[in-house]
Coordinates of C-alpha atoms in Angstrom, one line a residue:
Chain A
M1 CA 21.3 -2.4 -12.5
T2 CA 19.4 -3.4 -9.3
E3 CA 16.1 -5.2 -9.5
I4 CA 13.0 -4.0 -7.6
L5 CA 11.2 -7.0 -6.1
V6 CA 7.8 -7.6 -4.6
P7 CA 8.5 -8.4 -1.0
Q8 CA 8.2 -12.0 0.1
G9 CA 6.4 -13.5 3.2
Q10 CA 4.3 -10.4 3.9
W11 CA 0.9 -11.8 3.2
E12 CA -0.9 -15.1 2.8
P13 CA -0.2 -17.0 -0.4
D14 CA -3.9 -17.1 -1.3
Q15 CA -4.3 -13.3 -1.0
E16 CA -4.2 -11.4 -4.3
A17 CA -1.7 -8.4 -4.4
A18 CA -1.7 -5.6 -7.0
L19 CA 0.9 -3.0 -7.8
A20 CA -1.3 -0.1 -6.8
T21 CA 0.9 3.0 -7.4
W22 CA 4.3 4.0 -8.6
L23 CA 5.2 7.1 -6.6
Y24 CA 7.8 8.2 -9.2
D25 CA 7.7 8.2 -13.0
D26 CA 9.6 5.9 -15.3
G27 CA 13.1 7.5 -15.8
E28 CA 12.9 9.6 -12.7
A29 CA 15.9 9.8 -10.3
V30 CA 15.4 8.2 -6.9
Q31 CA 17.4 7.8 -3.7
A32 CA 18.0 4.5 -2.1
G33 CA 15.5 3.7 0.6
V34 CA 12.7 6.0 -0.6
T35 CA 9.3 4.4 -1.2
V36 CA 8.9 4.0 -4.9
A37 CA 5.7 1.9 -5.1
E38 CA 2.8 0.6 -3.1
I39 CA 1.3 -2.9 -3.1
M40 CA -2.3 -3.3 -2.2
V41 CA -3.5 -6.5 -0.6
E42 CA -7.3 -6.2 -0.2
K43 CA -7.5 -2.9 1.9
T44 CA -4.0 -3.1 3.2
S45 CA -1.1 -1.2 1.6
F46 CA 2.6 -2.1 1.7
E47 CA 5.6 -0.1 0.6
I48 CA 8.3 -1.0 -1.9
S49 CA 11.6 0.9 -1.3
A50 CA 14.2 1.7 -3.8
P51 CA 17.1 -0.8 -3.3
A52 CA 19.6 1.7 -4.7
S53 CA 20.0 5.2 -5.9
G54 CA 19.7 5.9 -9.6
T55 CA 17.1 6.0 -12.4
L56 CA 13.8 4.2 -12.0
C57 CA 12.8 1.8 -14.7
I58 CA 9.2 0.6 -14.4
A59 CA 8.5 -2.9 -15.7
V60 CA 5.0 -3.6 -14.3
A61 CA 2.1 -1.2 -14.8
E62 CA -0.2 0.1 -12.0
D63 CA -3.2 -2.2 -11.2
E64 CA -1.4 -5.3 -12.4
I65 CA -1.5 -8.4 -10.2
V66 CA 1.9 -9.2 -8.7
V67 CA 3.4 -12.1 -6.7
P68 CA 6.1 -12.2 -4.0
G69 CA 9.6 -12.1 -5.5
Q70 CA 8.4 -10.7 -8.8
V71 CA 10.6 -8.1 -10.5
V72 CA 8.5 -5.0 -11.0
G73 CA 11.2 -2.6 -12.0
S74 CA 14.9 -1.7 -11.6
I75 CA 17.3 1.0 -10.7
K76 CA 20.0 1.9 -13.2
Chain B
M1 CA -27.2 20.4 12.0
A2 CA -26.5 17.7 14.6
S3 CA -28.9 17.3 17.5
P4 CA -27.5 17.4 21.0
G5 CA -28.3 13.7 21.2
E6 CA -26.2 12.9 18.1
R7 CA -23.3 14.9 19.5
D8 CA -23.6 13.2 22.8
L9 CA -23.5 9.8 21.0
V10 CA -20.2 10.8 19.4
R11 CA -18.8 11.7 22.8
R12 CA -20.1 8.6 24.5
L13 CA -18.7 6.3 21.8
A14 CA -15.3 8.0 21.9
Q15 CA -15.3 7.6 25.7
A16 CA -16.3 4.0 25.5
I17 CA -13.5 3.3 23.1
S18 CA -10.8 5.1 25.1
P19 CA -11.7 7.3 28.1
E20 CA -8.2 8.8 28.2
T21 CA -8.1 9.8 24.5
A22 CA -9.5 13.3 23.6
V23 CA -11.4 13.6 20.3
E24 CA -9.3 15.8 18.0
Q25 CA -11.3 18.2 15.9
C26 CA -9.3 18.2 12.6
A27 CA -9.4 19.8 9.2
G28 CA -8.3 18.8 5.7
Q29 CA -5.3 16.9 4.4
Q30 CA -3.3 17.5 7.6
A31 CA -5.8 15.4 9.5
V32 CA -5.1 12.5 7.2
D33 CA -1.3 13.2 7.1
D34 CA -1.2 13.0 10.9
D35 CA -1.9 9.2 10.6
D36 CA 1.3 8.9 8.5
D37 CA 3.2 10.8 11.2
L38 CA 1.7 8.6 13.8
I39 CA 2.9 5.3 12.2
D40 CA 6.4 6.8 11.6
Q41 CA 6.6 7.8 15.3
V42 CA 5.4 4.4 16.5
A43 CA 7.9 2.6 14.2
A44 CA 10.7 4.2 16.2
L45 CA 9.4 3.0 19.5
P46 CA 10.0 -0.4 21.2
S47 CA 8.1 -3.4 19.9
G48 CA 4.6 -3.6 21.5
S49 CA 4.2 0.2 21.7
S50 CA 1.0 1.7 20.3
R51 CA -0.6 5.1 19.9
L52 CA -4.3 5.9 19.4
R53 CA -6.0 8.8 17.7
I54 CA -9.7 9.6 17.9
W55 CA -10.7 12.4 15.5
E56 CA -13.4 14.1 13.5
N57 CA -12.6 15.8 10.2
Q58 CA -14.4 18.6 8.4
N59 CA -16.4 17.8 5.2
C60 CA -14.2 16.1 2.7
L61 CA -13.7 13.0 0.6
V62 CA -10.6 10.9 1.3
T63 CA -9.3 8.7 -1.5
T64 CA -6.3 6.5 -2.1
R65 CA -3.0 7.2 -4.0
P66 CA -4.0 5.0 -7.0
V67 CA -7.2 7.0 -7.4
A68 CA -5.3 10.3 -7.1
R69 CA -2.9 9.1 -9.9
R70 CA -5.8 8.8 -12.4
K71 CA -5.8 11.3 -15.3
A72 CA -9.2 12.6 -14.5
F73 CA -8.4 13.2 -10.8
P74 CA -7.6 16.9 -10.9
E75 CA -10.9 17.8 -12.7
A76 CA -12.9 15.4 -10.5
A77 CA -11.3 16.7 -7.3
D78 CA -11.9 20.3 -8.4
F79 CA -15.5 19.6 -9.0
S80 CA -15.9 18.0 -5.7
A81 CA -14.2 20.8 -3.9
R82 CA -16.4 23.4 -5.6
S83 CA -19.4 21.3 -4.3
G84 CA -18.0 21.7 -0.7
W85 CA -16.2 18.4 -0.6
P86 CA -12.5 18.8 -1.1
V87 CA -10.6 15.6 -1.8
H88 CA -7.7 14.5 0.3
V89 CA -5.4 11.5 -0.2
R90 CA -4.4 8.8 2.3
S91 CA -1.7 6.1 2.3
S92 CA -3.9 3.2 3.4
G93 CA -5.9 0.9 1.1
G94 CA -9.5 0.7 0.0
S95 CA -11.3 3.3 -2.0
T96 CA -12.9 6.7 -1.6
V97 CA -14.6 7.4 1.7
I98 CA -16.2 10.4 3.3
H99 CA -15.2 12.4 6.4
R100 CA -17.4 14.9 8.1
P101 CA -18.7 15.8 11.6
G102 CA -20.7 12.8 12.7
I103 CA -18.1 10.3 11.3
L104 CA -15.7 9.3 14.1
N105 CA -12.2 8.3 13.0
I106 CA -10.1 5.9 15.1
S107 CA -6.5 5.3 14.2
L108 CA -4.4 2.7 16.0
A109 CA -0.6 2.5 15.2
V110 CA 1.4 -0.4 16.6
A111 CA 5.1 -1.3 16.7
A112 CA 5.1 -5.0 15.9
G113 CA 8.7 -6.0 16.1
A114 CA 11.0 -7.6 13.6
K115 CA 8.6 -10.1 12.0
P116 CA 6.1 -9.4 9.2
V117 CA 2.5 -8.7 10.1
P118 CA 0.0 -10.3 7.7
P119 CA -2.7 -8.0 6.4
N120 CA -5.5 -9.7 8.4
A121 CA -3.5 -9.4 11.7
S122 CA -3.2 -5.6 11.2
Y123 CA -7.0 -5.3 11.8
E124 CA -7.3 -7.4 14.9
A125 CA -6.2 -4.9 17.6
L126 CA -8.4 -2.1 16.4
I127 CA -11.4 -4.4 15.8
T128 CA -11.1 -5.8 19.3
L129 CA -10.8 -2.2 20.8
L130 CA -13.9 -1.0 18.8
Q131 CA -16.0 -4.1 19.7
A132 CA -15.2 -3.6 23.4
G133 CA -16.2 0.1 23.1
F134 CA -19.5 -0.7 21.4
R135 CA -20.2 -3.4 23.9
K136 CA -20.1 -0.7 26.7
L137 CA -23.0 1.0 24.8
H138 CA -24.8 -2.4 24.6
I139 CA -24.1 -2.6 20.8
E140 CA -22.8 -5.8 19.3
P141 CA -21.6 -5.2 15.7
F142 CA -20.4 -8.1 13.6
V143 CA -17.4 -8.0 11.4
G144 CA -17.8 -8.7 7.7
S145 CA -18.3 -7.5 4.1
I146 CA -21.5 -5.8 3.0
T147 CA -22.3 -6.0 -0.7
G148 CA -23.2 -2.6 -2.1
A149 CA -21.3 -0.6 0.5
Y150 CA -18.7 1.9 -0.5
C151 CA -15.1 1.0 0.4
D152 CA -16.3 -2.5 1.2
G153 CA -13.9 -5.0 2.9
N154 CA -13.8 -8.0 5.2
Y155 CA -13.3 -5.9 8.3
N156 CA -16.4 -3.6 8.3
L157 CA -18.3 -3.3 11.5
C158 CA -22.0 -3.9 10.7
L159 CA -25.4 -3.9 12.4
N160 CA -28.5 -5.4 10.9
N161 CA -26.6 -6.3 7.7
R162 CA -25.6 -2.6 7.2
K163 CA -22.2 -1.1 7.4
I164 CA -21.6 1.4 10.2
A165 CA -17.8 1.4 10.1
G166 CA -15.1 0.8 7.5
T167 CA -11.5 0.0 8.1
A168 CA -8.2 0.0 6.1
S169 CA -4.6 -0.5 7.1
R170 CA -1.0 0.2 6.1
I171 CA 2.0 -1.8 7.0
I172 CA 5.6 -0.4 6.8
R173 CA 9.1 -1.4 7.7
R174 CA 11.3 1.1 9.5
H175 CA 14.4 0.7 11.7
D176 CA 14.3 -3.1 11.2
Q177 CA 10.8 -3.1 12.6
T178 CA 7.3 -3.7 11.2
A179 CA 4.8 -1.1 12.2
Y180 CA 1.2 -0.8 11.1
I181 CA -1.7 1.5 11.4
C182 CA -5.3 0.5 11.2
H183 CA -8.0 3.2 10.7
A184 CA -11.7 3.0 11.1
S185 CA -14.4 5.5 10.2
I186 CA -17.6 5.0 12.2
T187 CA -20.7 6.7 10.9
V188 CA -22.4 7.9 14.0
Y189 CA -25.0 10.2 12.5
G190 CA -25.9 12.1 9.3
S191 CA -27.2 11.1 5.9
T192 CA -25.6 8.0 4.4
G193 CA -27.6 8.7 1.3
S194 CA -25.9 12.0 0.9
D195 CA -22.5 10.5 1.7
I196 CA -23.0 8.0 -1.1
S197 CA -24.1 10.7 -3.5
H198 CA -20.9 12.8 -2.9
I199 CA -18.7 9.7 -3.4
R200 CA -20.6 8.6 -6.5
N201 CA -20.4 12.1 -8.1
F202 CA -16.7 12.1 -7.6
E203 CA -16.1 8.5 -8.8
Q204 CA -18.3 9.0 -11.9
R205 CA -16.0 11.8 -13.0
L206 CA -13.1 9.4 -12.6
G207 CA -14.8 6.8 -14.8
L208 CA -15.1 4.4 -11.9
P209 CA -18.2 2.3 -12.2
H210 CA -18.8 1.4 -8.6
A211 CA -22.5 0.9 -7.7
Y212 CA -23.5 1.6 -4.1
T213 CA -26.8 1.1 -2.4
T214 CA -28.1 3.3 0.4
S215 CA -29.5 0.2 2.1
S216 CA -26.0 -1.1 2.6
H217 CA -25.2 1.7 5.1
A218 CA -26.6 2.9 8.3
T219 CA -25.6 5.3 11.0
L220 CA -25.1 4.3 14.6
A221 CA -27.9 6.7 15.5
D222 CA -30.2 5.0 13.1
M223 CA -29.5 1.6 14.6
L224 CA -30.0 2.8 18.2
D225 CA -33.4 4.1 17.2
L226 CA -34.2 0.8 15.6
N227 CA -33.0 -1.1 18.7
P228 CA -33.7 1.1 21.7
G229 CA -32.1 0.1 25.0

């Protein structure tokens, strides 16, 4: 299993980030490197890429606040 | 129907922002997707490279991916389309906005090298470019948030405490490089009350409780009439 992490050092510590969208469904097959989710910081979007190929397991729901380094899902 | 003076204002503003960039007359989702292609192209270029688009779209609403994932989206988008305002989806942040003739879109994509680009920094180059363009028309907008404006944010361009342009950005990593695109929609002419009504009708069907006020928005044409010369 490979964890999917919120990237670190991309925005200021006092800025709130939310997991805006999962671009694949829980249980769906994904390829390494594809964008699986988007983080929104105010009106700026960031991508989260799949760290490996496999089955996506979503751990954090859309619209939830997230912090850098947080595990939001995994690839099995 | 736009007056010759309103169309001339679009042309003069575009020229003031970038004399060498032609205004693209675009239509539909492809116009929005072209921004995604632009940032991908720029990400493959050497650090410091940039590309600019100036474009007008046909009548449509443009919303974000999170909004498009809502359960009520298909029905709300269908209703809006049947009202003459098809809904398209963009990759950058914010909330639903309107595109139509009279709203000038400016997209600036930048290859920023290996280091991360903080969200606030992704707005700086475009804001500087736009302010320089406005200055050539003797217009001095300020940058800030306007309570009651749709798709409000900290990097609106505003005159007389009304929003005339909104911005949003997207930051990506490709080829070990950070690239970003910042996009602005400048309301040059037209009815901001009608714009708000179309957005409100769409968002109400999605169950989104945003409250917008007409007095939070203005067109550039309005402002020039208020401040001649």
